[in-house]
Coordinates of C-alpha atoms in Angstrom, one line a residue:
M1 CA -58.1 -47.4 -45.6
S2 CA -56.4 -44.5 -44.7
D3 CA -55.4 -41.9 -47.2
T4 CA -51.7 -43.1 -46.2
A5 CA -52.3 -46.9 -47.5
I6 CA -54.3 -45.7 -50.2
A7 CA -50.9 -43.8 -51.3
E8 CA -49.1 -46.5 -50.4
A9 CA -51.1 -48.2 -52.8
R10 CA -50.4 -46.8 -55.5
P11 CA -48.0 -48.0 -58.2
K12 CA -44.4 -46.5 -57.7
H13 CA -43.3 -44.6 -60.9
R14 CA -41.1 -42.0 -61.5
P15 CA -41.8 -38.3 -61.1
W16 CA -42.8 -37.9 -64.7
S17 CA -45.3 -40.8 -64.5
M18 CA -47.9 -38.6 -64.2
K19 CA -47.1 -37.3 -67.4
R20 CA -47.1 -40.6 -68.9
V21 CA -50.4 -41.4 -67.8
V22 CA -51.9 -37.8 -69.2
I23 CA -50.2 -38.5 -72.4
A24 CA -50.9 -41.9 -73.0
S25 CA -54.8 -41.2 -72.1
S26 CA -55.1 -37.9 -74.1
A27 CA -53.6 -38.9 -77.2
G28 CA -55.7 -42.6 -77.2
T29 CA -58.7 -40.6 -77.0
A30 CA -57.7 -38.4 -79.7
F31 CA -57.2 -40.9 -82.0
E32 CA -60.6 -42.1 -81.6
W33 CA -62.2 -38.6 -81.8
Y34 CA -60.0 -38.4 -85.0
D35 CA -61.7 -41.4 -86.1
F36 CA -65.3 -40.3 -85.1
F37 CA -64.6 -36.6 -86.4
I38 CA -63.4 -37.7 -90.2
F39 CA -66.8 -39.0 -90.9
G40 CA -68.7 -35.6 -89.4
A41 CA -66.1 -33.2 -91.4
L42 CA -66.6 -35.5 -94.7
A43 CA -70.1 -35.7 -94.6
S44 CA -70.8 -33.7 -98.3
T45 CA -68.4 -36.3 -99.7
I46 CA -70.3 -39.3 -97.4
G47 CA -73.3 -38.0 -99.5
Q48 CA -71.9 -38.2 -102.8
V49 CA -70.4 -41.7 -102.2
F50 CA -72.4 -43.6 -100.2
F51 CA -76.0 -42.2 -101.3
A52 CA -75.9 -41.2 -105.1
G53 CA -78.8 -42.7 -105.5
L54 CA -80.5 -39.9 -103.6
G55 CA -81.3 -36.0 -104.5
E56 CA -78.4 -33.7 -103.2
T57 CA -80.6 -32.1 -99.8
A58 CA -81.4 -35.8 -99.0
G59 CA -77.5 -37.0 -99.7
V60 CA -76.4 -34.4 -97.0
I61 CA -79.0 -35.4 -94.9
A62 CA -78.5 -38.8 -95.0
A63 CA -75.3 -38.1 -94.0
L64 CA -75.9 -36.2 -91.5
G65 CA -78.3 -38.7 -90.3
L66 CA -75.8 -41.1 -90.1
F67 CA -73.6 -39.0 -88.7
A68 CA -75.9 -38.4 -85.9
A69 CA -76.6 -42.7 -85.9
G70 CA -72.8 -43.1 -84.6
F71 CA -73.6 -40.8 -81.7
A72 CA -77.2 -42.8 -81.3
F73 CA -75.4 -45.8 -79.9
R74 CA -72.9 -43.9 -78.1
P75 CA -74.8 -44.8 -74.7
L76 CA -75.1 -48.4 -75.8
G77 CA -71.1 -48.3 -76.0
A78 CA -71.3 -46.6 -72.3
I79 CA -73.5 -49.1 -70.6
I80 CA -71.5 -52.0 -72.1
F81 CA -68.4 -50.6 -71.6
G82 CA -69.3 -48.8 -68.4
A83 CA -70.4 -51.7 -66.6
M84 CA -67.1 -53.7 -67.9
G85 CA -64.5 -50.9 -66.6
D86 CA -66.3 -50.7 -63.2
R87 CA -65.8 -55.0 -63.2
V88 CA -62.8 -55.8 -65.2
G89 CA -61.1 -52.4 -64.7
R90 CA -60.7 -49.1 -66.7
K91 CA -57.0 -50.3 -68.4
A92 CA -58.8 -53.5 -70.2
T93 CA -62.1 -51.5 -71.1
F94 CA -60.2 -48.8 -72.9
L95 CA -57.7 -50.9 -75.0
T96 CA -61.0 -52.5 -76.0
T97 CA -62.5 -49.7 -77.1
V98 CA -59.5 -47.8 -79.1
S99 CA -59.2 -51.5 -80.9
L100 CA -62.9 -51.8 -81.7
M101 CA -63.1 -47.9 -83.5
G102 CA -59.7 -47.9 -85.2
G103 CA -60.7 -51.5 -86.4
A104 CA -64.0 -50.0 -87.9
T105 CA -62.5 -47.1 -89.4
F106 CA -60.2 -48.7 -91.4
A107 CA -62.9 -51.1 -92.8
I108 CA -64.7 -47.6 -93.7
G109 CA -61.8 -47.3 -95.9
V110 CA -62.1 -50.1 -97.9
L111 CA -66.0 -50.3 -98.2
P112 CA -67.3 -50.5 -101.9
T113 CA -69.2 -47.2 -103.0
Y114 CA -73.0 -47.0 -103.6
A115 CA -71.5 -46.8 -107.5
Q116 CA -70.3 -50.6 -106.4
A117 CA -72.0 -52.2 -104.5
G118 CA -75.4 -50.8 -104.5
I119 CA -77.8 -50.6 -101.0
V120 CA -75.6 -52.6 -100.0
A121 CA -72.5 -50.1 -99.4
P122 CA -74.9 -47.4 -97.1
I123 CA -75.7 -50.5 -95.1
L124 CA -72.2 -51.3 -94.3
L125 CA -71.4 -48.3 -94.1
I126 CA -74.1 -47.9 -91.1
I127 CA -72.9 -51.1 -89.9
L128 CA -69.6 -49.8 -89.0
R129 CA -71.0 -46.6 -88.0
I130 CA -73.0 -48.1 -85.2
C131 CA -69.3 -49.9 -83.9
Q132 CA -67.4 -46.5 -84.3
G133 CA -70.3 -45.1 -81.8
T134 CA -70.7 -48.1 -79.6
A135 CA -66.4 -47.9 -79.1
L136 CA -66.9 -44.1 -78.3
G137 CA -69.4 -44.8 -75.7
G138 CA -66.6 -46.5 -73.6
E139 CA -63.6 -44.8 -74.5
Y140 CA -64.4 -40.9 -72.9
G141 CA -65.5 -42.1 -69.7
G142 CA -62.3 -44.3 -69.0
A143 CA -59.7 -42.1 -69.9
A144 CA -61.3 -39.6 -68.0
I145 CA -61.4 -41.5 -65.0
Y146 CA -58.1 -43.0 -65.2
V147 CA -56.5 -39.2 -65.1
A148 CA -58.5 -38.4 -62.5
E149 CA -57.9 -41.3 -60.2
H150 CA -54.5 -40.5 -60.7
A151 CA -54.0 -36.9 -60.1
D152 CA -53.9 -34.9 -57.0
D153 CA -56.9 -33.6 -55.8
D154 CA -56.5 -29.8 -56.3
K155 CA -55.0 -30.6 -59.7
R156 CA -57.8 -32.7 -61.2
G157 CA -59.5 -30.0 -63.6
A158 CA -56.2 -29.0 -65.2
A159 CA -55.1 -33.1 -65.3
T160 CA -58.5 -33.9 -66.6
G161 CA -58.4 -30.9 -69.2
W162 CA -55.7 -32.6 -71.5
I163 CA -59.0 -35.5 -71.9
Q164 CA -61.4 -32.7 -72.9
S165 CA -58.7 -30.9 -75.3
S166 CA -57.9 -34.5 -76.9
A167 CA -61.3 -33.8 -79.2
A168 CA -59.3 -30.6 -80.5
F169 CA -56.4 -32.7 -81.2
G170 CA -58.7 -35.4 -83.1
L171 CA -60.1 -32.7 -84.4
V172 CA -57.3 -31.0 -85.8
A173 CA -55.9 -34.4 -86.8
A174 CA -59.0 -35.3 -88.8
L175 CA -58.6 -32.0 -90.6
L176 CA -55.5 -31.9 -91.7
V177 CA -55.6 -35.3 -92.8
I178 CA -58.6 -34.2 -95.4
Y179 CA -57.5 -30.7 -96.3
F180 CA -54.1 -32.1 -97.8
T181 CA -55.4 -35.2 -98.8
R182 CA -58.0 -33.0 -101.0
T183 CA -55.3 -30.3 -101.5
T184 CA -52.9 -33.3 -103.4
V185 CA -54.8 -34.9 -105.4
G186 CA -57.6 -32.5 -106.5
E187 CA -61.5 -32.2 -105.3
E188 CA -62.1 -34.9 -108.6
A189 CA -59.8 -37.5 -107.2
F190 CA -60.8 -37.0 -103.6
L191 CA -64.6 -37.6 -105.0
E192 CA -63.8 -40.8 -106.5
W193 CA -60.6 -42.3 -104.3
G194 CA -58.9 -39.8 -102.1
W195 CA -61.4 -39.7 -99.3
R196 CA -60.3 -43.3 -98.0
I197 CA -57.2 -41.9 -97.2
P198 CA -58.4 -39.9 -93.7
F199 CA -59.7 -43.5 -92.9
L200 CA -56.8 -45.6 -93.9
V201 CA -54.3 -43.5 -91.9
S202 CA -56.3 -44.5 -88.4
V203 CA -54.7 -47.9 -88.6
L204 CA -51.2 -46.3 -87.8
L205 CA -52.8 -44.2 -85.0
L206 CA -54.5 -47.3 -83.8
L207 CA -51.2 -49.2 -83.5
I208 CA -49.7 -46.3 -81.8
S209 CA -52.2 -45.9 -79.4
V210 CA -52.7 -49.5 -78.4
W211 CA -48.6 -49.3 -77.8
M212 CA -48.8 -46.3 -75.7
R213 CA -51.9 -48.0 -73.2
L214 CA -50.0 -50.7 -73.0
K215 CA -47.3 -49.4 -71.0
L216 CA -49.9 -48.1 -68.2
S217 CA -50.9 -49.8 -64.7
E218 CA -54.3 -50.0 -63.2
S219 CA -55.7 -46.7 -61.5
P220 CA -54.7 -46.8 -58.2
A221 CA -58.5 -46.5 -56.9
F222 CA -59.6 -49.5 -59.2
Q223 CA -56.4 -51.1 -57.3
K224 CA -58.1 -50.3 -54.2
L225 CA -61.3 -51.8 -54.3
Q226 CA -59.8 -55.1 -56.0
A227 CA -57.3 -55.6 -52.9
E228 CA -60.7 -54.5 -50.6
N229 CA -62.9 -57.2 -52.8
Q230 CA -65.6 -54.5 -52.9
V231 CA -65.5 -54.1 -57.2
T232 CA -69.2 -54.0 -57.9
K233 CA -71.0 -57.1 -59.6
T234 CA -73.6 -55.1 -60.7
P235 CA -72.8 -51.9 -62.0
L236 CA -76.0 -51.3 -63.9
R237 CA -78.4 -51.4 -60.8
E238 CA -75.8 -49.8 -58.7
A239 CA -76.0 -46.8 -61.2
F240 CA -79.8 -46.6 -62.1
A241 CA -81.5 -48.4 -59.9
E242 CA -80.6 -46.6 -56.6
K243 CA -82.6 -43.4 -56.0
E244 CA -79.4 -41.3 -54.8
S245 CA -77.2 -42.4 -58.1
L246 CA -80.0 -42.4 -60.3
K247 CA -80.5 -38.7 -59.0
K248 CA -77.2 -37.9 -59.6
V249 CA -77.0 -39.1 -62.9
L250 CA -80.1 -37.0 -63.7
T251 CA -78.6 -33.6 -62.5
A252 CA -75.1 -34.6 -64.5
F253 CA -77.5 -34.9 -67.5
F254 CA -79.8 -32.1 -67.2
A255 CA -77.2 -29.4 -65.7
F256 CA -74.6 -29.5 -68.1
M257 CA -74.6 -32.7 -70.1
A258 CA -77.6 -31.5 -72.6
A259 CA -75.9 -28.3 -73.0
Q260 CA -72.7 -29.5 -73.8
G261 CA -73.9 -32.1 -76.4
A262 CA -75.7 -29.0 -77.8
L263 CA -72.9 -26.2 -77.5
W264 CA -70.0 -27.7 -78.7
Y265 CA -71.5 -29.6 -81.5
C266 CA -72.9 -26.0 -82.7
A267 CA -69.3 -24.2 -82.4
F268 CA -67.6 -26.8 -84.5
F269 CA -69.7 -28.9 -86.8
Y270 CA -73.3 -27.4 -87.4
V271 CA -71.0 -24.1 -88.4
Q272 CA -69.0 -26.1 -90.7
V273 CA -72.5 -27.0 -92.6
F274 CA -73.8 -23.0 -92.1
L275 CA -70.7 -22.2 -94.0
E276 CA -70.5 -24.7 -96.8
R277 CA -74.3 -25.1 -97.7
N278 CA -75.6 -21.7 -96.7
L279 CA -73.2 -19.3 -96.9
G280 CA -71.1 -20.9 -100.4
V281 CA -67.3 -21.1 -98.7
P282 CA -65.7 -23.6 -100.5
G283 CA -65.2 -27.4 -98.6
A284 CA -61.0 -27.1 -98.0
E285 CA -61.4 -23.2 -96.7
V286 CA -63.9 -24.3 -94.6
N287 CA -61.6 -26.9 -93.1
W288 CA -59.0 -25.0 -92.4
I289 CA -61.0 -22.3 -91.1
I290 CA -62.3 -24.7 -88.3
L291 CA -59.0 -26.3 -87.9
T292 CA -57.6 -22.8 -86.9
V293 CA -60.5 -22.1 -84.6
T294 CA -59.5 -25.7 -83.2
L295 CA -56.0 -25.0 -82.9
V296 CA -56.9 -21.9 -80.9
S297 CA -59.4 -23.8 -78.6
A298 CA -56.8 -27.1 -77.3
P299 CA -55.3 -25.0 -74.9
L300 CA -58.5 -23.3 -73.5
Y301 CA -59.7 -26.6 -72.1
V302 CA -56.5 -27.2 -69.7
F303 CA -56.9 -23.3 -69.1
F304 CA -60.7 -23.6 -68.0
G305 CA -59.8 -27.1 -66.1
W306 CA -57.1 -24.7 -64.2
L307 CA -59.8 -22.0 -63.2
S308 CA -62.3 -24.8 -62.1
D309 CA -60.0 -26.0 -59.6
R310 CA -59.8 -22.5 -58.3
L311 CA -62.8 -20.9 -58.9
G312 CA -65.3 -23.9 -58.7
R313 CA -66.5 -26.6 -61.5
K314 CA -70.0 -25.0 -62.0
P315 CA -69.0 -20.6 -62.2
V316 CA -66.7 -21.7 -64.8
M317 CA -68.9 -24.2 -66.5
V318 CA -72.3 -22.0 -66.2
G319 CA -70.6 -18.6 -67.6
G320 CA -70.0 -20.8 -70.6
M321 CA -73.2 -21.7 -71.4
I322 CA -74.4 -18.5 -70.6
L323 CA -71.8 -16.8 -73.3
G324 CA -72.7 -19.2 -76.1
L325 CA -77.0 -18.2 -75.4
L326 CA -76.3 -14.6 -76.0
A327 CA -73.4 -15.4 -78.8
F328 CA -75.3 -17.9 -81.3
Y329 CA -78.0 -15.5 -83.0
P330 CA -76.2 -12.7 -83.4
G331 CA -72.8 -14.4 -84.3
F332 CA -74.5 -16.2 -87.3
Q333 CA -76.3 -13.4 -88.1
A334 CA -72.5 -11.3 -87.7
I335 CA -70.9 -14.5 -89.8
T336 CA -73.2 -14.2 -92.7
Q337 CA -72.2 -10.6 -93.1
A338 CA -68.6 -10.9 -92.9
V339 CA -68.6 -14.1 -95.0
N340 CA -71.1 -13.6 -97.8
P341 CA -71.9 -9.8 -97.7
R342 CA -73.4 -9.7 -101.1
M343 CA -76.4 -12.8 -99.8
A344 CA -76.6 -10.8 -96.9
T345 CA -77.8 -7.7 -98.9
A346 CA -80.2 -10.0 -101.6
L347 CA -81.6 -11.7 -98.5
E348 CA -82.6 -8.1 -97.2
Q349 CA -83.2 -6.5 -100.4
S350 CA -85.0 -9.5 -102.6
P351 CA -86.5 -11.8 -99.9
V352 CA -87.5 -15.2 -101.8
I353 CA -91.0 -16.0 -101.5
L354 CA -93.0 -19.4 -101.5
D355 CA -96.4 -19.2 -101.8
T356 CA -98.6 -22.4 -101.4
Q357 CA -100.7 -24.5 -99.6
L358 CA -99.1 -24.8 -96.0
S359 CA -101.3 -27.7 -95.4
G360 CA -99.3 -29.9 -97.3
C361 CA -95.7 -28.6 -95.8
S362 CA -94.0 -31.4 -93.7
F363 CA -90.8 -31.3 -91.7
Q364 CA -88.3 -33.0 -93.1
F365 CA -86.5 -34.8 -90.7
D366 CA -85.4 -38.1 -92.1
L367 CA -82.3 -39.7 -90.7
I368 CA -81.9 -42.2 -93.7
G369 CA -82.9 -40.4 -96.3
T370 CA -85.1 -42.1 -97.5
A371 CA -88.5 -40.8 -97.1
D372 CA -90.7 -39.3 -100.0
Y373 CA -91.7 -36.0 -99.9
T374 CA -93.6 -35.4 -102.9
T375 CA -96.4 -32.3 -102.0
D376 CA -95.8 -29.1 -104.0
C377 CA -94.9 -27.2 -100.6
D378 CA -92.0 -30.1 -99.9
L379 CA -90.7 -30.2 -103.4
A380 CA -90.5 -26.2 -103.3
S381 CA -89.3 -26.1 -100.3
R382 CA -86.6 -28.6 -101.0
A383 CA -85.4 -27.3 -104.2
I384 CA -84.9 -23.1 -102.9
I385 CA -82.8 -25.1 -99.2
E386 CA -80.7 -26.6 -101.9
S387 CA -79.7 -23.2 -103.5
G388 CA -78.6 -22.2 -99.2
V389 CA -81.0 -19.4 -99.3
S390 CA -83.8 -18.1 -96.6
Y391 CA -87.3 -17.7 -97.6
E392 CA -90.7 -16.5 -96.5
R393 CA -93.3 -18.8 -96.7
Y394 CA -97.1 -17.8 -97.2
D395 CA -100.5 -19.7 -97.2
S396 CA -101.6 -19.9 -101.0
M397 CA -105.1 -18.3 -101.6
D398 CA -106.0 -20.5 -104.4
G399 CA -103.8 -23.4 -103.6
T400 CA -101.1 -23.0 -106.1
T401 CA -97.6 -23.2 -105.8
T402 CA -95.2 -20.1 -107.0
V403 CA -91.7 -19.5 -106.1
C404 CA -90.7 -15.4 -106.3
V405 CA -87.5 -14.0 -106.6
G406 CA -87.0 -10.3 -106.9
D407 CA -89.4 -9.7 -109.6
T408 CA -89.2 -13.2 -111.1
T409 CA -92.1 -15.6 -110.4
L410 CA -91.3 -19.5 -110.8
Y411 CA -94.0 -22.3 -111.5
P412 CA -93.6 -26.0 -110.7
D413 CA -92.9 -28.2 -113.6
A414 CA -95.8 -30.8 -114.6
D415 CA -94.1 -33.6 -111.8
G416 CA -94.4 -30.5 -109.4
T417 CA -90.7 -29.7 -108.7
I418 CA -89.2 -26.2 -109.7
S419 CA -86.8 -26.0 -112.3
R420 CA -83.0 -25.7 -110.0
N421 CA -81.5 -23.6 -113.5
E422 CA -84.3 -21.5 -113.3
L423 CA -84.4 -21.0 -110.0
D424 CA -80.4 -20.6 -109.6
A425 CA -80.8 -18.3 -112.6
A426 CA -83.4 -16.1 -110.8
L427 CA -81.4 -15.9 -107.8
F428 CA -78.1 -14.8 -109.5
D429 CA -80.9 -11.8 -111.6
A430 CA -81.8 -10.8 -108.1
G431 CA -78.3 -10.1 -106.4
Y432 CA -77.7 -13.9 -105.3
P433 CA -74.0 -15.2 -105.5
A434 CA -73.7 -18.8 -106.8
A435 CA -70.8 -19.1 -103.9
A436 CA -68.8 -16.3 -101.5
D437 CA -65.9 -14.8 -102.3
P438 CA -63.0 -15.3 -100.9
Q439 CA -62.0 -11.8 -101.4
E440 CA -64.8 -10.5 -99.9
I441 CA -64.7 -12.2 -96.3
D442 CA -64.0 -10.1 -93.3
H443 CA -62.0 -12.7 -91.7
A444 CA -61.3 -10.7 -88.3
T445 CA -64.8 -10.8 -87.9
L446 CA -65.4 -14.6 -89.0
Y447 CA -63.0 -15.3 -86.4
F448 CA -64.1 -13.1 -83.9
W449 CA -67.1 -15.2 -83.3
L450 CA -65.8 -18.1 -84.1
I451 CA -63.6 -17.9 -81.1
V452 CA -66.2 -16.2 -78.7
F453 CA -68.3 -19.6 -79.5
T454 CA -65.2 -21.2 -78.9
V455 CA -64.7 -19.9 -75.8
A456 CA -68.0 -20.5 -74.4
A457 CA -67.7 -24.4 -75.6
T458 CA -64.2 -24.6 -73.7
A459 CA -65.8 -23.1 -70.5
L460 CA -68.3 -25.8 -70.4
Y461 CA -66.3 -28.9 -72.0
G462 CA -62.8 -28.2 -70.0
P463 CA -64.3 -28.1 -66.4
Q464 CA -66.1 -31.2 -67.1
A465 CA -64.6 -34.5 -66.8
A466 CA -63.6 -33.6 -63.3
A467 CA -67.2 -32.7 -62.6
L468 CA -68.3 -35.9 -64.0
V469 CA -65.4 -37.6 -61.8
E470 CA -66.6 -36.0 -58.5
M471 CA -70.2 -36.7 -58.7
F472 CA -69.8 -40.7 -58.4
P473 CA -68.1 -43.2 -56.3
T474 CA -65.1 -45.2 -57.4
R475 CA -67.3 -48.5 -57.3
T476 CA -70.0 -47.3 -60.3
R477 CA -68.4 -44.2 -61.5
Y478 CA -67.1 -45.6 -65.1
T479 CA -71.1 -46.6 -65.8
A480 CA -72.5 -43.9 -63.9
M481 CA -70.5 -41.5 -65.8
S482 CA -70.4 -42.4 -68.9
L483 CA -74.2 -42.7 -69.5
P484 CA -75.6 -39.0 -69.1
Y485 CA -72.3 -37.8 -71.0
H486 CA -73.0 -39.7 -74.4
I487 CA -76.7 -39.1 -73.7
G488 CA -75.9 -35.3 -74.1
T489 CA -73.0 -35.3 -76.3
G490 CA -74.3 -38.6 -78.5
W491 CA -78.3 -37.7 -78.8
V492 CA -78.6 -33.8 -77.8
G493 CA -74.9 -33.2 -79.8
G494 CA -75.0 -35.9 -82.1
F495 CA -78.5 -35.1 -83.9
L496 CA -77.8 -31.0 -84.0
P497 CA -76.6 -31.3 -87.4
V498 CA -79.7 -33.0 -89.2
T499 CA -82.2 -31.4 -86.5
A500 CA -81.1 -27.8 -87.4
F501 CA -80.9 -28.6 -91.3
A502 CA -84.7 -29.9 -91.0
I503 CA -85.8 -27.1 -89.0
V504 CA -84.7 -24.2 -91.4
A505 CA -85.6 -26.4 -94.7
A506 CA -89.1 -26.4 -92.7
T507 CA -89.1 -22.6 -91.7
G508 CA -87.2 -21.0 -94.8
D509 CA -85.2 -19.5 -92.2
I510 CA -81.2 -20.1 -92.3
Y511 CA -80.8 -19.1 -88.6
A512 CA -84.3 -21.3 -87.6
G513 CA -81.7 -24.0 -86.5
L514 CA -79.8 -22.2 -83.9
W515 CA -82.9 -22.6 -81.7
Y516 CA -82.2 -26.8 -81.0
P517 CA -79.0 -25.8 -79.5
I518 CA -80.4 -22.8 -77.7
F519 CA -83.4 -24.3 -75.6
F520 CA -80.9 -27.0 -74.5
V521 CA -78.2 -24.9 -73.1
A522 CA -80.9 -22.8 -71.7
L523 CA -82.2 -25.8 -70.3
S524 CA -79.0 -26.5 -68.7
V525 CA -78.2 -22.9 -66.9
V526 CA -81.9 -23.4 -65.2
C527 CA -81.5 -26.7 -63.9
S528 CA -77.6 -26.4 -62.9
L529 CA -78.5 -23.3 -60.9
L530 CA -81.3 -25.4 -59.5
F531 CA -80.4 -28.3 -58.6
W532 CA -76.2 -28.9 -58.8
R533 CA -74.4 -28.7 -56.2
E534 CA -70.9 -29.4 -56.9
K535 CA -68.1 -29.8 -54.6
P536 CA -64.9 -30.1 -56.5
G537 CA -61.4 -30.9 -55.3
Q538 CA -63.0 -33.6 -53.0
P539 CA -60.8 -37.4 -52.3
L540 CA -62.5 -39.5 -55.1
H541 CA -60.8 -42.8 -52.6

């Protein structure tokens, strides 16, 4: 079929129909991101409500692990709904995914807590979190493809940039609802029942999203396949069993999707854990900081998508990766000095020393928070990390365990644990503040580095939808592009907070977790330069 015939086959809309396509697709995706992000933003609260039977650090690790579990099932959703999108159509598929996501999120808001139902509560939460992850696995590909298949070839980056910005709008909505809820009802009431409100609000967003998407017609590219009777019956085989298609899938993952998961989630999620857990910034203040940065990020996705229409996807995206590589380590160190200068000084002048039998130290990577760490090293390191400070480890000559803080030496109790009260008192005497002082925060430096991270993340993420869509043919586009995307964001990005947290607990260095995103971003820079051959602006039909 000629290009003229394809154009004639497109549904005839008013001149603003492209705006309608972008708005409806982006809004629906933003609502799904809202549903997904409120869980991550409430990780500390979720840990207390649903994992009350665990310790403080174990509860946070379990909540972060459950946040990651939602990501772990996104590739499954990509396979299920990707195949559905290539066989049934784009519109029907993302109507299904948004309904599943909204229903699961609302259900979380009415779950019983651990105090009310015991172990049943976290089990139900895990099931609903899996439903969320599966639904999101099919959402992104459908929305990005739907917009791309409507857009002009030379404006595809800018048009799909709105789909990328929907993540920012979803995160902004999640943080706003959480912030105003917890400041209105108070922290005590928020922990008791107020945490439910952000989840329950999702039912309103679900109704709006379904209504908007019902107004849309099927994409012109899929209509063309249907008219020619060329719709694939075996999308999984064509996407992953054929050599050339599999090569493109692997290239997409290694060349930029691995970096996207690591870079974006470090910039917008791990930094929240770092500010709250390590630097002692109050949760409500952290929400406000990330909200401000996210608002700054929203137009940048569209800008970098537009820029990629002119310069190419690869230069813009690789530039973002390199900026992230250069900025993360010095940036997080500068943020520590800017947010909690007294802690930065104490870390230099009064380091915490753990003298223990290093052979008894474990890597405390525990996705569900139920592992039993009982050695003196594990118990002592856990107590120190619960205080949010770095420490140095040395192998004990006589096999005993001690914790030295300045001039104070602490010994384990009879059960092998280090007293938190004694440890907190020793840290205070050595100059470690219990929390960050809002009056001492250097907001200019803090926001400078957060915006640097944001520019890096948006330069990579903004053109990404267009880059993915252009790599695969219409017949298998939904299936082929969804899987590498959700492995990158779902596994690399989703496991970043819990993995980085475990690395910090294992090494004692509050910055050691940054080596996780640095590794994956560096891997993608190398792979993109060696293997990625882009074709921006090419016809999709």
